[in-house]
Amino acid sequence: MKNKVGREIPSEICGRKLKPYRGAFATKPDRKHKATRIKFHDPRRGKVLRSIREAIKKVGLKDGDTISFHHHLRNGDAVVNMVLDTIAKMGIKDIRLASTALFPVHEKVIQHIKNGVVTRIEGSMNGPVGEFVSQGGKLKEPAILRSHGGRARAVASGELDINVAFIAAPICDDYGNCNGRYGKSAFGAMGYAYTDTVYADYTVVITDNLQPYPVTPPIVQQTFVDYVVEVESIGDPSGIQTGTLRITRSPARLKIARNAVKVLEAAGVLKNGFSVQAGAGGISLAATKFLHEYLKKHGIVGSFVMGGTTKYVIDMLEEGTMMKILDGQTFDLAAIESLRKNPMHVEINNTFYADIHSGGCAVDKLDAAFLGGTEIDLDFNVNVNTHSDGKLLHGIGGHQDVAAGAGITMILMPTMRGRIPTIRKEVTTVTTPGETVDVLVTERGIAVNPRREDLIEDLKGKVPLVDIEELYKRVTRFCKEPKPPKLGDEIVAIIEYRDGTVIDVVRNVKS
Amino acid sequence: MKNKVGREIPSEICGRKLKPYRGAFATKPDRKHKATRIKFHDPRRGKVLRSIREAIKKVGLKDGDTISFHHHLRNGDAVVNMVLDTIAKMGIKDIRLASTALFPVHEKVIQHIKNGVVTRIEGSMNGPVGEFVSQGGKLKEPAILRSHGGRARAVASGELDINVAFIAAPICDDYGNCNGRYGKSAFGAMGYAYTDTVYADYTVVITDNLQPYPVTPPIVQQTFVDYVVEVESIGDPSGIQTGTLRITRSPARLKIARNAVKVLEAAGVLKNGFSVQAGAGGISLAATKFLHEYLKKHGIVGSFVMGGTTKYVIDMLEEGTMMKILDGQTFDLAAIESLRKNPMHVEINNTFYADIHSGGCAVDKLDAAFLGGTEIDLDFNVNVNTHSDGKLLHGIGGHQDVAAGAGITMILMPTMRGRIPTIRKEVTTVTTPGETVDVLVTERGIAVNPRREDLIEDLKGKVPLVDIEELYKRVTRFCKEPKPPKLGDEIVAIIEYRDGTVIDVVRNVKS
């Protein structure tokens, strides 16, 4: 069957019935949240165990189970590898790995796929693991990729039913209260651990900094924690500052960032109380910086800023262009320090941030958002997962969530990368539906989704508007669309929309 | 059948099967948490409604439903009356009222019982409503009284299944994020609202101070809130400082307080890292003050203090005798101010505080506790609910929870009140089992539970120890046990133990 963005979706795969994407707010929840196990801790016993092995024994992990991790240490995380190595040594197999995201540091997962320890993956795969899975024939079932909000939804509803959540914590007490703010491995907010600890059957905190009770604020709370294990090191927090976190120096890209702010100015939203999602890509960082400068110059005070929290966002708070930061993921040392000391820098969890099947999430409250992408098509559908060669290299992050929530969703994107145009007749993979995307900002002009007649009216004469088809023609005049990738028949990954429907599938890349 | 404290418990009442109390940690959970309704909020619609009536319509409240409230405004609360009046006007009947606690200000509930709007009550009844219910023939089913932790447990397990939770908030945004810290009606922590908002089918926040998004910290979070209603006033926060909150001036009672600190000194627990539950009764307040002075004099720094948070507790934090406060309920202006400004003053919820059927609760971590009571028997069973005339006048509070959790649970109690002895052969009602009580501190001597041989050894020669039977004899020599109250056959209330078993029942008082 074809879904609403025109993608062919099988009705069933590996025994799992797939619901096709039907529209950004069309699919309402039709079940209850997972009924969680009621825990019981005899206070006369302790929770601190001597090793990960002992914890795995105590929680009774067995073949076929699902384990989860949160990715706040990003490319500095040591816990996923540590736990998988232990599981492998204990002879447990057929594990479904549900890390919120995997990074290049988790390349070792490939070994565990080869040896049968990991047979299924649900979560983002940034880099090598994604590329490996792209080849086909690696996993027992297609991987499932979800947005931050979509994952929270899936965990809470029991669609992604977690047996054991492993929580990496740079500070923890003997009852499992922990946060990400203090200790040698401090990484800041740990919002993505929330649904895992609440809904997993068992929660094990792995820490390299056991401190006296009570560790506060208890972002992960004792009431959800079964065991605590102390290890030498949970990772290297310098790994949280990966790749995308440098501001762009390219004049063309800086122009995109400036144009993004001009769009907001022309749209008339830059006034007191304004709220924005700041991205973490090089262009979005620049746009955030320019936005801050604009607000400062005009004496405007926004209400809140979200997004991967970087020093550019901290500047807004500290220099008074934003009242508050809502932070689910902290990206540099300045931001960690701010979270520790500034009560207006508020940590939020993944449900609060972006779960569409909740009483309401923070993305709904965004006036505007800076987002990126690998490709965009003429209907404004955006790809963030694959490259034009078909390889699955990136997670969804909050892309779908923010696009659906924000008043003005802007995709900041150069018209080409290398010699490959980013505007395509058809994107390799649809991640975010065009109906939730409002503006494409490029170095060659600004295209507004025709659906947003109001916005076109506001922007006319103020910014260099261009029809997206015209933009496509201009670019492909001197830089041709690449040949379609050679794909096989195997579906290696399902791209879920945030509401649990399927927006696209990814097929194996023939080498 | 007789339960473990020797009380006769019917096996069933009004179709509800009762499980007899079997021991403080004997009853493990045998079900899952309530599977909660998955919410869905269309961001294109708002949550703010014009009236309580509109909210009641929107959530579809109907005859027979259960509504809940949290009691942080205590005797200053206006929301319970406001909502019940509206329900009455709308012609809805047969409501189960599950306020965490009712106070004299809620005397109007009696009218709503008489007119059939309220037919069942689960929650504490302090004062007039309790006295009214004590007469018998008033409710369709016996009231159920639970401890703070026991209520959290019952709500989370679905035993107390809430249809609509009404949350009084002195500050709230249009998405329902709220806390108890700011605004003209600020009352401090709102920990007891936690399980209600998480597990109720619908949550309605009633506020007298609607502020721009996002209100932080979001103690009650938008993800759980369905509707927000703004009213003129949610109550008078001066009403949080009720009755028990004055330090005692009686020389005999001050002696009890001093003795309590001497017990702790003799037991050798007053050292760095020490933790304590401070009570809110006149003697407990004095004991807290004396403890603070002792720690200060000896340069000891404790880890944390809990309990109804008063200025005496704030002094400990500010003058450095305690590292942290864990606060579920704030009792005066100094404490509200501290919660606003001091990050070491940490708000906790009711599950975190005291739920035995969780991964572990804070009461487990207490080295010592100061508690009160109306009566104690020779097995150290304590009554906090009824008076010797049989009238049901008080809630359980955290009494059962703290007693079970604390290393040294002390009951601070004068040997008589008026001309009535407090030490009884048999208490009128068993609230807290003697197996969880360690020491009775009176003005006539200190009795240690024989179960605590270790403690008797530690205290011998250091404090005036006396056998509880000897103490009983001394007191009843010049002050006789009162005549047993004239009770009828109707069970007007069930006293649940924190694990959901029944520790006692309360029968109607014949006038």
XYZ file of C-alpha atoms in Angstrom, chain A residues 25 28-29 31-33 35-41 43-44 47 157 174-175 177 194 213-214 216 218 221-225 303-304 324 346 349 351-352 356-362 364-365, chain B residues 25 28-29 31-33 35-41 43-44 47 157 174-175 177 194 213-214 216 218 221-225 303-304 324 346 349 351-352 356-362 364-365:
92
model
C -1.885 14.453 13.286
C -4.558 8.834 17.332
C -3.466 6.387 20.039
C -4.218 1.455 23.180
C -3.112 2.112 26.737
C 0.397 2.645 28.012
C 1.291 -1.651 32.434
C 4.614 -1.648 34.212
C 5.954 -4.156 36.685
C 5.431 -3.064 40.277
C 8.822 -3.108 41.931
C 9.619 -4.069 45.486
C 12.900 -3.309 47.160
C 15.405 -1.963 52.312
C 17.390 -4.479 54.327
C 21.096 -2.363 45.311
C 2.975 2.211 24.715
C 23.444 3.573 46.245
C 19.700 3.717 45.654
C 19.279 8.378 42.096
C 13.287 8.887 31.135
C 22.595 9.360 49.352
C 20.748 11.382 48.164
C 20.151 15.397 43.636
C 17.333 12.804 40.983
C 14.776 8.266 40.422
C 15.405 5.449 42.875
C 11.814 4.296 42.569
C 12.551 2.963 39.069
C 16.039 1.591 39.683
C 10.474 32.795 25.972
C 12.503 29.646 25.421
C 14.700 29.844 29.485
C 15.671 23.421 32.728
C 12.612 14.421 29.304
C 8.121 12.668 26.459
C 7.936 16.294 27.545
C 2.797 13.311 20.212
C 0.840 10.710 22.191
C 0.972 12.622 25.420
C -1.012 15.471 26.924
C 1.090 17.850 24.829
C 4.777 18.294 24.136
C 7.177 21.211 24.017
C 4.091 22.242 19.895
C 5.072 25.514 21.536
C 7.568 -6.262 54.592
C 4.780 -8.213 47.991
C 3.026 -6.680 44.987
C -0.124 -7.174 40.009
C 1.115 -4.554 37.566
C 0.685 -0.819 37.730
C -2.126 0.824 32.424
C -2.803 4.483 31.881
C -4.776 6.137 29.114
C -2.546 7.396 26.312
C -3.334 11.049 25.854
C -3.405 13.009 22.641
C -3.445 16.757 22.491
C -1.634 21.413 19.354
C -3.982 23.414 17.174
C -6.149 23.446 26.915
C -1.619 -0.006 41.164
C -1.500 27.252 29.247
C -0.178 23.717 28.718
C 3.035 22.945 33.581
C 2.425 13.240 41.436
C 4.844 29.076 28.716
C 6.967 27.414 30.023
C 9.368 25.940 35.404
C 7.320 21.782 35.774
C 4.081 18.257 33.636
C 2.096 19.185 30.532
C 2.290 15.619 29.262
C -0.193 14.529 31.942
C -2.492 17.556 31.889
C 23.000 14.052 54.908
C 19.311 14.885 54.691
C 19.902 18.558 51.938
C 14.836 19.297 46.791
C 6.992 13.150 45.104
C 6.243 7.615 45.496
C 9.841 8.713 46.002
C 6.892 0.462 49.564
C 5.913 -1.028 46.199
C 8.527 0.848 44.250
C 12.194 0.386 43.540
C 12.914 1.904 46.952
C 11.746 4.973 48.833
C 13.405 7.697 50.844
C 14.233 3.498 53.894
C 17.242 5.786 54.130
